[in-house]
CSV table of C-alpha atoms in Angstrom, one decimal:
chain,number,residue,atom,x,y,z
A,1,MET,CA,32.8,21.8,118.7
A,2,ARG,CA,34.7,21.8,115.5
A,3,THR,CA,37.9,24.3,115.0
A,4,ALA,CA,37.1,26.3,111.6
A,5,ARG,CA,38.3,29.3,110.0
A,6,GLU,CA,36.3,31.9,108.1
A,7,TYR,CA,37.7,32.6,104.9
A,8,ASN,CA,36.5,36.1,103.1
A,9,PHE,CA,36.5,35.4,99.5
A,10,ASP,CA,37.1,39.2,98.0
A,11,GLY,CA,35.4,39.5,94.7
A,12,LEU,CA,38.2,40.0,91.9
A,13,VAL,CA,37.8,43.9,90.3
A,14,GLY,CA,37.1,43.1,87.0
A,15,PRO,CA,38.3,44.9,83.6
A,16,SER,CA,35.5,47.2,82.8
A,17,HIS,CA,35.0,48.7,86.1
A,18,ASN,CA,33.0,51.7,84.9
A,19,TYR,CA,31.2,54.7,86.4
A,20,ALA,CA,27.8,54.0,85.2
A,21,GLY,CA,25.7,54.8,87.7
A,22,LEU,CA,23.3,52.6,87.8
A,23,SER,CA,22.4,51.5,91.3
A,24,PHE,CA,19.4,53.6,92.7
A,25,GLY,CA,19.5,54.1,95.9
A,26,ASN,CA,23.4,53.7,96.5
A,27,VAL,CA,24.3,57.4,97.4
A,28,ALA,CA,28.4,57.0,96.0
A,29,SER,CA,27.1,55.2,92.8
A,30,PHE,CA,25.0,58.1,91.6
A,31,SER,CA,26.9,60.4,92.8
A,32,ASN,CA,30.3,59.5,90.6
A,33,VAL,CA,28.3,58.6,87.7
A,34,ARG,CA,29.9,59.2,83.9
A,35,SER,CA,32.9,59.8,85.0
A,36,ALA,CA,36.2,58.2,84.2
A,37,SER,CA,37.4,55.1,86.0
A,38,ASN,CA,40.7,53.7,85.9
A,39,PRO,CA,39.8,49.7,86.1
A,40,ARG,CA,43.5,48.5,86.8
A,41,GLN,CA,44.1,50.3,89.9
A,42,ALA,CA,41.0,49.5,91.1
A,43,ALA,CA,42.1,45.2,91.0
A,44,LEU,CA,45.4,46.5,92.3
A,45,GLN,CA,43.7,48.2,95.3
A,46,GLY,CA,41.5,45.3,96.2
A,47,LEU,CA,44.5,42.2,95.2
A,48,ALA,CA,46.6,44.9,97.6
A,49,LYS,CA,44.0,44.2,100.7
A,50,MET,CA,43.7,40.4,99.9
A,51,ARG,CA,47.8,40.8,100.2
A,52,ALA,CA,47.7,42.1,102.9
A,53,LEU,CA,45.3,40.4,105.2
A,54,ALA,CA,46.3,37.5,104.4
A,55,ALA,CA,49.9,38.1,105.4
A,56,ARG,CA,48.4,38.9,108.9
A,57,GLY,CA,47.2,35.5,109.1
A,58,PHE,CA,43.4,35.1,107.9
A,59,ALA,CA,42.6,33.4,105.2
A,60,GLN,CA,41.9,35.1,102.2
A,61,ALA,CA,40.6,33.8,98.9
A,62,VAL,CA,39.9,35.1,95.5
A,63,MET,CA,36.0,35.3,93.6
A,64,PRO,CA,36.9,36.2,90.1
A,65,PRO,CA,35.1,38.0,87.8
A,66,GLN,CA,32.2,37.5,85.5
A,67,ALA,CA,32.4,37.8,82.1
A,68,ARG,CA,31.7,41.0,80.4
A,69,PRO,CA,30.1,41.9,78.4
A,70,ASN,CA,26.9,40.5,79.1
A,71,PHE,CA,26.5,39.4,74.9
A,72,ARG,CA,23.8,37.1,76.1
A,73,LEU,CA,21.9,39.9,77.7
A,74,LEU,CA,21.9,42.6,74.2
A,75,ARG,CA,21.2,40.0,71.6
A,76,ARG,CA,17.8,38.9,73.6
A,77,ILE,CA,16.2,42.0,74.3
A,78,GLY,CA,17.5,42.1,70.2
A,79,PHE,CA,20.8,43.6,69.5
A,80,SER,CA,21.9,41.4,66.3
A,81,GLY,CA,24.8,41.0,64.4
A,82,THR,CA,27.8,40.7,64.9
A,83,ASP,CA,29.4,41.6,68.3
A,84,ALA,CA,30.9,44.9,67.2
A,85,ASP,CA,27.9,45.3,65.1
A,86,VAL,CA,25.8,44.3,69.0
A,87,LEU,CA,28.4,47.1,70.4
A,88,ALA,CA,28.0,49.7,68.4
A,89,ARG,CA,24.5,49.7,67.8
A,90,ALA,CA,23.7,49.7,72.0
A,91,TRP,CA,25.6,52.4,72.3
A,92,ARG,CA,23.6,54.4,69.8
A,93,GLU,CA,19.7,53.1,71.1
A,94,ALA,CA,20.4,52.0,74.7
A,95,PRO,CA,23.6,53.3,76.0
A,96,VAL,CA,22.4,52.8,79.8
A,97,ILE,CA,21.4,49.1,78.6
A,98,LEU,CA,25.2,48.5,76.9
A,99,ALA,CA,26.3,50.1,80.7
A,100,CYS,CA,24.1,47.2,82.2
A,101,ALA,CA,26.1,44.5,80.1
A,102,TYR,CA,29.2,45.8,80.9
A,103,SER,CA,29.1,46.0,84.6
A,104,ALA,CA,31.5,44.6,86.8
A,105,ALA,CA,29.2,45.2,90.2
A,106,PRO,CA,30.2,41.1,90.5
A,107,MET,CA,32.8,42.5,92.4
A,108,TRP,CA,30.9,43.4,95.7
A,109,THR,CA,30.4,39.3,95.9
A,110,ALA,CA,28.7,40.8,99.7
A,111,ASN,CA,25.8,39.8,96.8
A,112,ALA,CA,26.5,37.2,95.7
A,113,ALA,CA,25.3,34.6,97.8
A,114,THR,CA,24.0,34.0,101.7
A,115,VAL,CA,26.0,31.4,102.7
A,116,SER,CA,25.4,29.5,106.2
A,117,PRO,CA,28.5,27.3,107.6
A,118,SER,CA,27.7,23.1,108.6
A,119,SER,CA,28.0,24.0,112.6
A,120,ASP,CA,24.4,25.4,111.5
A,121,THR,CA,22.7,23.6,108.5
A,122,GLN,CA,20.2,20.5,109.6
A,123,ASP,CA,22.2,18.2,106.6
A,124,ARG,CA,26.3,19.4,108.0
A,125,ARG,CA,26.7,20.4,104.7
A,126,VAL,CA,27.8,24.4,104.3
A,127,HIS,CA,24.5,25.6,101.8
A,128,PHE,CA,25.3,28.6,99.4
A,129,THR,CA,22.4,30.0,98.0
A,130,ALA,CA,23.2,32.3,94.7
A,131,ALA,CA,21.4,36.1,95.1
A,132,ASN,CA,19.0,37.3,92.2
A,133,LEU,CA,19.8,40.8,92.5
A,134,ASN,CA,16.4,41.4,90.3
A,135,ASN,CA,16.3,45.1,92.1
A,136,LYS,CA,18.3,45.9,89.0
A,137,LEU,CA,19.0,45.2,85.8
A,138,HIS,CA,22.9,45.4,85.5
A,139,ARG,CA,22.6,42.7,88.5
A,140,SER,CA,20.0,40.1,87.5
A,141,GLU,CA,21.8,38.3,85.6
A,142,GLU,CA,25.1,37.4,88.1
A,143,HIS,CA,23.3,34.8,90.0
A,144,VAL,CA,24.3,32.6,86.7
A,145,GLN,CA,27.5,33.0,86.7
A,146,ALA,CA,27.6,33.0,90.6
A,147,THR,CA,26.1,29.9,91.0
A,148,ARG,CA,28.9,28.8,88.0
A,149,THR,CA,31.5,29.1,89.5
A,150,LEU,CA,30.4,28.4,93.8
A,151,ARG,CA,30.2,25.1,91.9
A,152,ALA,CA,33.6,25.0,90.8
A,153,ILE,CA,35.0,26.3,93.9
A,154,PHE,CA,32.9,24.2,95.8
A,155,GLY,CA,32.2,21.2,94.1
A,156,ASP,CA,32.2,18.4,96.6
A,157,SER,CA,28.5,17.6,96.6
A,158,ASN,CA,29.4,15.8,100.2
A,159,ARG,CA,30.5,18.5,102.3
A,160,PHE,CA,28.7,21.6,99.9
A,161,VAL,CA,25.5,22.0,98.8
A,162,VAL,CA,25.1,25.4,96.2
A,163,HIS,CA,21.3,26.5,95.6
A,164,ASP,CA,19.8,27.9,92.0
A,165,ALA,CA,18.6,31.5,93.1
A,166,LEU,CA,15.2,31.9,93.9
A,167,PRO,CA,12.4,32.6,91.7
A,168,PRO,CA,13.7,36.5,90.4
A,169,VAL,CA,10.1,37.8,90.7
A,170,PRO,CA,9.5,41.1,93.6
A,171,ALA,CA,8.5,38.7,96.5
A,172,PHE,CA,11.9,37.1,96.4
A,173,GLY,CA,14.3,39.2,96.0
A,174,ASP,CA,17.1,38.4,97.6
A,175,GLU,CA,20.6,40.6,98.0
A,176,GLY,CA,22.8,38.0,99.6
A,177,ALA,CA,25.3,37.5,102.7
A,178,ALA,CA,24.8,41.8,102.3
A,179,ASN,CA,21.7,41.9,104.4
A,180,HIS,CA,22.7,38.4,106.5
A,181,THR,CA,25.3,37.4,109.5
A,182,ARG,CA,26.3,35.4,112.0
A,183,PHE,CA,27.5,35.4,115.1
A,184,ALA,CA,29.5,32.3,117.1
A,185,ALA,CA,31.6,31.3,120.0
A,186,SER,CA,33.6,30.8,117.5
A,187,HIS,CA,33.9,29.5,113.6
A,188,GLY,CA,33.5,26.3,113.6
A,189,ALA,CA,30.5,26.6,116.6
A,190,ALA,CA,26.8,26.4,116.7
A,191,GLY,CA,25.5,29.6,115.5
A,192,VAL,CA,22.5,32.5,115.2
A,193,GLU,CA,22.1,33.7,112.0
A,194,PHE,CA,20.4,36.9,111.2
A,195,PHE,CA,18.6,38.6,108.2
A,196,VAL,CA,17.7,42.5,107.9
A,197,TYR,CA,14.7,42.3,105.0
A,198,GLY,CA,13.8,46.1,103.8
A,199,ARG,CA,10.3,45.1,103.1
A,200,VAL,CA,7.6,42.0,103.3
A,201,GLU,CA,5.5,42.0,99.9
A,202,PHE,CA,3.0,40.1,100.8
A,203,ASP,CA,1.6,42.5,104.3
A,204,PRO,CA,0.7,45.5,102.7
A,205,SER,CA,0.7,47.4,106.1
A,206,ALA,CA,5.1,46.4,107.0
A,207,PRO,CA,7.1,49.3,107.0
A,208,GLY,CA,8.9,50.1,103.7
A,209,PRO,CA,10.7,53.7,102.7
A,210,LYS,CA,9.6,55.5,100.1
A,211,LYS,CA,12.5,57.0,98.1
A,212,TYR,CA,14.5,54.4,97.4
A,213,PRO,CA,13.3,50.9,96.8
A,214,ALA,CA,14.0,48.2,99.9
A,215,ARG,CA,15.8,45.1,97.8
A,216,GLN,CA,15.3,42.7,100.2
A,217,THR,CA,12.2,41.2,101.5
A,218,LEU,CA,10.7,38.9,104.2
A,219,GLU,CA,10.3,35.9,101.8
A,220,ALA,CA,13.1,35.9,100.5
A,221,SER,CA,14.8,36.1,103.9
A,222,GLN,CA,12.8,32.9,104.6
A,223,ALA,CA,13.6,31.1,101.5
A,224,VAL,CA,17.0,30.7,102.3
A,225,ALA,CA,16.8,30.1,106.3
A,226,ARG,CA,15.0,26.9,104.9
A,227,LEU,CA,16.5,26.0,101.7
A,228,HIS,CA,19.7,26.0,104.0
A,229,GLY,CA,18.0,24.3,106.6
A,230,LEU,CA,18.3,26.4,109.3
A,231,ASP,CA,17.5,25.9,113.1
A,232,PRO,CA,13.9,28.4,113.7
A,233,ALA,CA,15.2,28.5,117.2
A,234,ARG,CA,18.7,30.1,116.0
A,235,THR,CA,17.6,32.1,113.3
A,236,VAL,CA,16.4,35.6,113.8
A,237,PHE,CA,14.3,37.9,110.8
A,238,ALA,CA,14.7,41.9,111.3
A,239,SER,CA,13.6,44.7,109.4
A,240,GLN,CA,15.2,47.7,108.0
A,241,ASN,CA,14.5,51.0,109.1
A,242,PRO,CA,12.7,52.4,106.3
A,243,ASP,CA,13.8,55.5,107.0
A,244,VAL,CA,17.8,55.0,106.9
A,245,ILE,CA,17.1,53.2,103.1
A,246,ASP,CA,15.8,56.3,101.8
A,247,GLN,CA,19.4,58.8,103.2
A,248,GLY,CA,21.0,55.4,101.2
A,249,VAL,CA,21.5,52.2,103.2
A,250,PHE,CA,20.7,50.2,101.0
A,251,HIS,CA,21.7,47.2,102.3
A,252,ASN,CA,21.8,46.2,106.1
A,253,ASP,CA,26.0,46.1,105.7
A,254,VAL,CA,26.4,49.9,105.1
A,255,ILE,CA,24.7,50.3,108.6
A,256,ALA,CA,25.5,47.1,110.6
A,257,VAL,CA,28.1,44.4,110.5
A,258,GLY,CA,28.2,41.7,113.2
A,259,ASN,CA,31.0,38.9,114.2
A,260,GLY,CA,31.6,36.9,116.7
A,261,ASN,CA,29.3,38.0,119.4
A,262,VAL,CA,29.5,41.4,118.5
A,263,LEU,CA,27.0,44.0,116.5
A,264,PHE,CA,28.1,46.5,115.1
A,265,TYR,CA,25.7,48.9,114.4
A,266,HIS,CA,24.2,52.2,114.1
A,267,ASP,CA,21.3,53.4,115.9
A,268,GLN,CA,19.2,54.3,113.2
A,269,ALA,CA,19.7,50.7,111.6
A,270,PHE,CA,16.3,48.9,112.5
A,271,PHE,CA,12.8,49.7,112.6
A,272,ASP,CA,12.7,48.5,116.1
A,273,GLU,CA,16.1,48.3,117.7
A,274,ALA,CA,15.5,47.3,121.3
A,275,ALA,CA,13.1,44.3,119.4
A,276,THR,CA,16.0,43.4,117.3
A,277,LEU,CA,18.8,43.1,120.1
A,278,ASP,CA,15.5,40.6,122.1
A,279,ALA,CA,15.0,39.0,119.5
A,280,LEU,CA,19.4,38.0,118.7
A,281,ARG,CA,19.6,37.6,122.6
A,282,ARG,CA,16.6,34.9,123.3
A,283,ALA,CA,18.6,32.5,119.9
A,284,MET,CA,22.5,33.4,121.3
A,285,GLY,CA,21.0,32.0,124.9
A,286,ALA,CA,20.6,28.8,122.9
A,287,VAL,CA,24.0,28.4,122.4
A,288,ASP,CA,25.6,29.2,125.5
A,289,THR,CA,26.6,32.8,123.8
A,290,ASP,CA,25.9,36.5,125.3
A,291,LEU,CA,25.2,39.3,122.8
A,292,VAL,CA,28.3,42.1,122.8
A,293,PRO,CA,25.6,45.2,121.1
A,294,VAL,CA,28.2,48.0,120.7
A,295,ARG,CA,25.5,50.8,119.3
A,296,VAL,CA,26.8,54.0,117.8
A,297,ALA,CA,24.7,57.0,118.3
A,298,SER,CA,23.3,58.8,116.0
A,299,GLY,CA,24.6,62.0,118.3
A,300,GLU,CA,28.0,60.6,117.4
A,301,VAL,CA,28.0,59.5,114.0
A,302,PRO,CA,24.9,61.1,111.6
A,303,VAL,CA,23.7,58.8,109.1
A,304,ALA,CA,25.0,60.8,106.6
A,305,ASP,CA,28.7,60.4,107.6
A,306,ALA,CA,28.0,56.8,108.6
A,307,VAL,CA,26.7,56.2,104.8
A,308,ALA,CA,29.5,58.5,102.6
A,309,SER,CA,32.4,57.3,104.9
A,310,TYR,CA,31.0,53.3,105.3
A,311,LEU,CA,32.3,52.9,108.5
A,312,PHE,CA,29.4,50.0,109.1
A,313,ASN,CA,30.6,48.9,105.1
A,314,SER,CA,34.1,47.2,107.0
A,315,GLN,CA,35.1,43.7,107.9
A,316,LEU,CA,35.4,42.7,111.6
A,317,LEU,CA,37.6,39.9,112.2
A,318,SER,CA,38.2,38.0,114.9
A,319,LYS,CA,42.4,37.7,116.0
A,320,PRO,CA,44.0,35.5,117.8
A,321,ASP,CA,44.1,36.9,121.4
A,322,GLY,CA,40.1,37.2,121.1
A,323,ARG,CA,40.2,41.6,120.5
A,324,MET,CA,39.0,42.1,116.7
A,325,ALA,CA,40.1,44.2,114.1
A,326,LEU,CA,37.7,46.7,112.2
A,327,VAL,CA,38.9,47.1,108.7
A,328,VAL,CA,38.2,50.0,106.5
A,329,PRO,CA,38.7,52.4,104.3
A,330,HIS,CA,40.8,55.7,103.6
A,331,GLU,CA,37.1,57.5,103.8
A,332,CYS,CA,36.4,57.2,107.3
A,333,ARG,CA,39.8,58.6,108.4
A,334,GLU,CA,38.7,61.9,106.4
A,335,ASN,CA,35.2,62.2,107.9
A,336,ALA,CA,35.8,64.3,111.2
A,337,ALA,CA,33.1,62.6,112.8
A,338,VAL,CA,34.0,59.0,112.4
A,339,SER,CA,37.5,59.2,112.6
A,340,ARG,CA,36.9,61.0,116.3
A,341,TYR,CA,34.7,58.6,116.7
A,342,LEU,CA,37.0,55.5,115.9
A,343,ALA,CA,39.8,56.8,118.1
A,344,GLY,CA,37.9,56.5,121.4
A,345,LEU,CA,36.2,52.7,119.6
A,346,VAL,CA,39.6,51.5,119.9
A,347,ALA,CA,40.5,53.5,122.6
A,348,SER,CA,37.2,52.4,125.0
A,349,GLY,CA,38.9,49.1,126.0
A,350,GLY,CA,35.7,47.1,124.3
A,351,PRO,CA,36.1,44.4,121.2
A,352,ILE,CA,37.1,46.6,118.9
A,353,ASP,CA,41.1,47.4,119.8
A,354,GLU,CA,42.5,48.2,115.6
A,355,LEU,CA,42.0,50.0,112.7
A,356,ILE,CA,43.3,48.5,109.4
A,357,GLU,CA,42.7,51.1,106.7
A,358,PHE,CA,43.2,50.5,103.0
A,359,ASP,CA,42.7,52.7,100.0
A,360,LEU,CA,39.7,51.4,97.8
A,361,ARG,CA,39.3,54.4,96.5
A,362,GLN,CA,38.1,53.0,93.1
A,363,SER,CA,35.4,50.5,94.6
A,364,MET,CA,34.2,53.2,97.1
A,365,ARG,CA,33.0,55.7,94.2
A,366,ASN,CA,30.8,52.7,92.8
A,367,GLY,CA,29.4,51.9,95.9
A,368,GLY,CA,31.3,49.6,97.6
A,369,GLY,CA,33.7,49.2,100.6
A,370,PRO,CA,35.7,46.7,102.1
A,371,ALA,CA,32.6,44.5,103.5
A,372,CYS,CA,31.1,44.3,100.1
A,373,LEU,CA,33.8,42.9,98.5
A,374,ARG,CA,34.0,39.7,100.4
A,375,LEU,CA,32.0,37.3,101.0
A,376,ARG,CA,32.0,34.9,104.5
A,377,VAL,CA,32.9,31.3,104.4
A,378,ALA,CA,33.2,29.7,107.5
A,379,LEU,CA,35.3,26.2,107.1
A,380,THR,CA,36.7,23.0,109.2
A,381,ASP,CA,39.6,22.2,108.0
A,382,GLU,CA,38.2,19.3,106.2
A,383,GLU,CA,36.1,21.3,104.4
A,384,ALA,CA,38.5,23.7,103.0
A,385,ALA,CA,40.9,21.1,101.4
A,386,ALA,CA,38.0,20.1,99.7
A,387,MET,CA,37.5,23.1,97.9
A,388,HIS,CA,39.4,24.0,94.9
A,389,GLY,CA,43.0,25.4,95.9
A,390,GLY,CA,43.9,27.8,93.2
A,391,VAL,CA,41.8,30.8,94.3
A,392,ILE,CA,43.4,30.8,97.9
A,393,MET,CA,45.8,34.4,98.3
A,394,THR,CA,49.2,33.8,98.5
A,395,GLU,CA,52.5,35.6,98.1
A,396,GLU,CA,53.1,33.5,94.7
A,397,LEU,CA,48.9,34.1,93.3
A,398,TYR,CA,49.4,37.7,94.5
A,399,ALA,CA,51.8,38.2,92.2
A,400,ARG,CA,50.4,36.5,89.2
A,401,LEU,CA,47.6,38.3,89.4
A,402,VAL,CA,49.2,41.9,90.1
A,403,ALA,CA,51.3,41.2,86.2
A,404,TRP,CA,48.3,39.9,85.1
A,405,VAL,CA,46.0,42.9,85.7
A,406,GLU,CA,49.4,44.8,84.9
A,407,LYS,CA,48.6,42.9,80.8
A,408,HIS,CA,45.1,43.6,80.5
A,409,TYR,CA,43.6,46.2,82.3
A,410,ARG,CA,43.1,49.5,80.9
A,411,ASP,CA,44.0,53.2,83.4
A,412,ARG,CA,41.1,54.6,82.0
A,413,ILE,CA,37.6,53.9,81.1
A,414,GLU,CA,34.9,56.7,80.1
A,415,PRO,CA,31.3,56.4,78.8
A,416,LYS,CA,32.0,56.2,75.2
A,417,ASP,CA,35.0,53.5,75.6
A,418,LEU,CA,31.8,51.0,76.4
A,419,ALA,CA,31.2,51.3,72.4
A,420,ASP,CA,34.8,50.1,71.7
A,421,PRO,CA,34.6,46.9,70.1
A,422,GLN,CA,38.3,46.1,71.3
A,423,LEU,CA,37.4,46.7,75.0
A,424,ALA,CA,34.7,43.4,74.7
A,425,ILE,CA,38.3,41.7,73.3
A,426,GLU,CA,40.4,43.0,75.9
A,427,CYS,CA,38.3,41.7,78.8
A,428,ALA,CA,37.7,37.9,77.4
A,429,ALA,CA,41.5,38.0,76.7
A,430,ALA,CA,41.5,38.7,80.1
A,431,LEU,CA,39.7,35.9,81.6
A,432,GLU,CA,41.0,33.3,79.3
A,433,GLU,CA,44.2,33.8,81.4
A,434,LEU,CA,42.9,34.1,84.5
A,435,GLU,CA,40.8,30.1,84.2
A,436,ARG,CA,45.0,29.1,84.1
A,437,ILE,CA,46.0,30.8,86.8
A,438,LEU,CA,43.7,29.9,88.8
A,439,GLY,CA,43.7,26.4,87.9
A,440,LEU,CA,39.3,27.0,86.3
A,441,PRO,CA,39.0,25.8,83.0
A,442,ALA,CA,35.8,26.3,81.7
A,443,LEU,CA,35.3,28.7,84.2
A,444,TYR,CA,33.9,31.0,81.8
A,445,ASP,CA,31.5,30.3,78.7
A,446,LEU,CA,32.8,32.9,76.6
A,447,SER,CA,31.6,31.1,72.9
């Protein structure tokens, strides 16, 4: 067994953060469509979370935002002329597509990729597969910059492999780590990788939702497992409950979260709860680890309350004393059923004995909580030393990023502001400076 730490790469909210309601199936996103956003506040809220967790001793890093607006998308579908011409015509003729081009959704780095640590992979390298996110236009091109960014940060090919995204077709719909978790005795030990899917492309008899789309396919999950060289005996695939997808559970991380040997989940999370737990127990037996399920019953927390509060879109973090802390948004305290449940949870004597609460209101209003904002990467000391260190959260980096946000970010964006050419200029200027702050020259192709 090797010593390793889990690094949480939190997405730095981009300067175009806005509420366009682009994500059908995401209740919070649809509920706040066309309201005014505050990009400055959103970025500062995310940075405050990163700083606080780093100060607690958790390994914390920053994932930079992507360039917006996506002029390549707009030009590829027929908008031409100067940048200002492109924006003006898109606003007149296709304002929803313009909003897609401006989307700051890459802030939710749980969707950036699926990650397997070196202790699980056949070649003993850390593997990343960028998610194709092909279910939604506004996210379908994120994998291009995500791959570029991951290769810039994890550039040592002796230790890291960054795979291209899967083919961008419905059969391989892949939403990344939002539908994947890992169980192990420690971050450096051999573990069990758990993939949850919403539909099966080539089996029409398989269960599926009726109202909202299932974004992750079994075929995509299986392909990622093959690319990463995972041991089939330590890999589990489970079907999400289609009924909860139709209640707004668009990713598994809205209804379940795992860490170490603990699975914190709602009793309606999986299509076959008993079979899923049995499969996990068998796989974990191969690594001499017992599964500890923490089950939340519908009678204690209905699915609607879980979705509204993002109880399960939380971070479950291992503490030095062997217990776990649950990182939750303020909304969990404001929901009576969830607040009552959490008070009993931490007093129960179980593995989760602490709550860490953050104000992430700007992200939450767009449909992303603490777990959406982070990509988990378990690294040995040698692997951590081999990655680009300029993204590791420190007090110095925090101060520089706060000053950068206050210099470049607006405190209000309304839908009509997306037609303003000055906003595009401001976004480009911000990213040019961010490249210097993070020590990642040419991270973006801003030509």
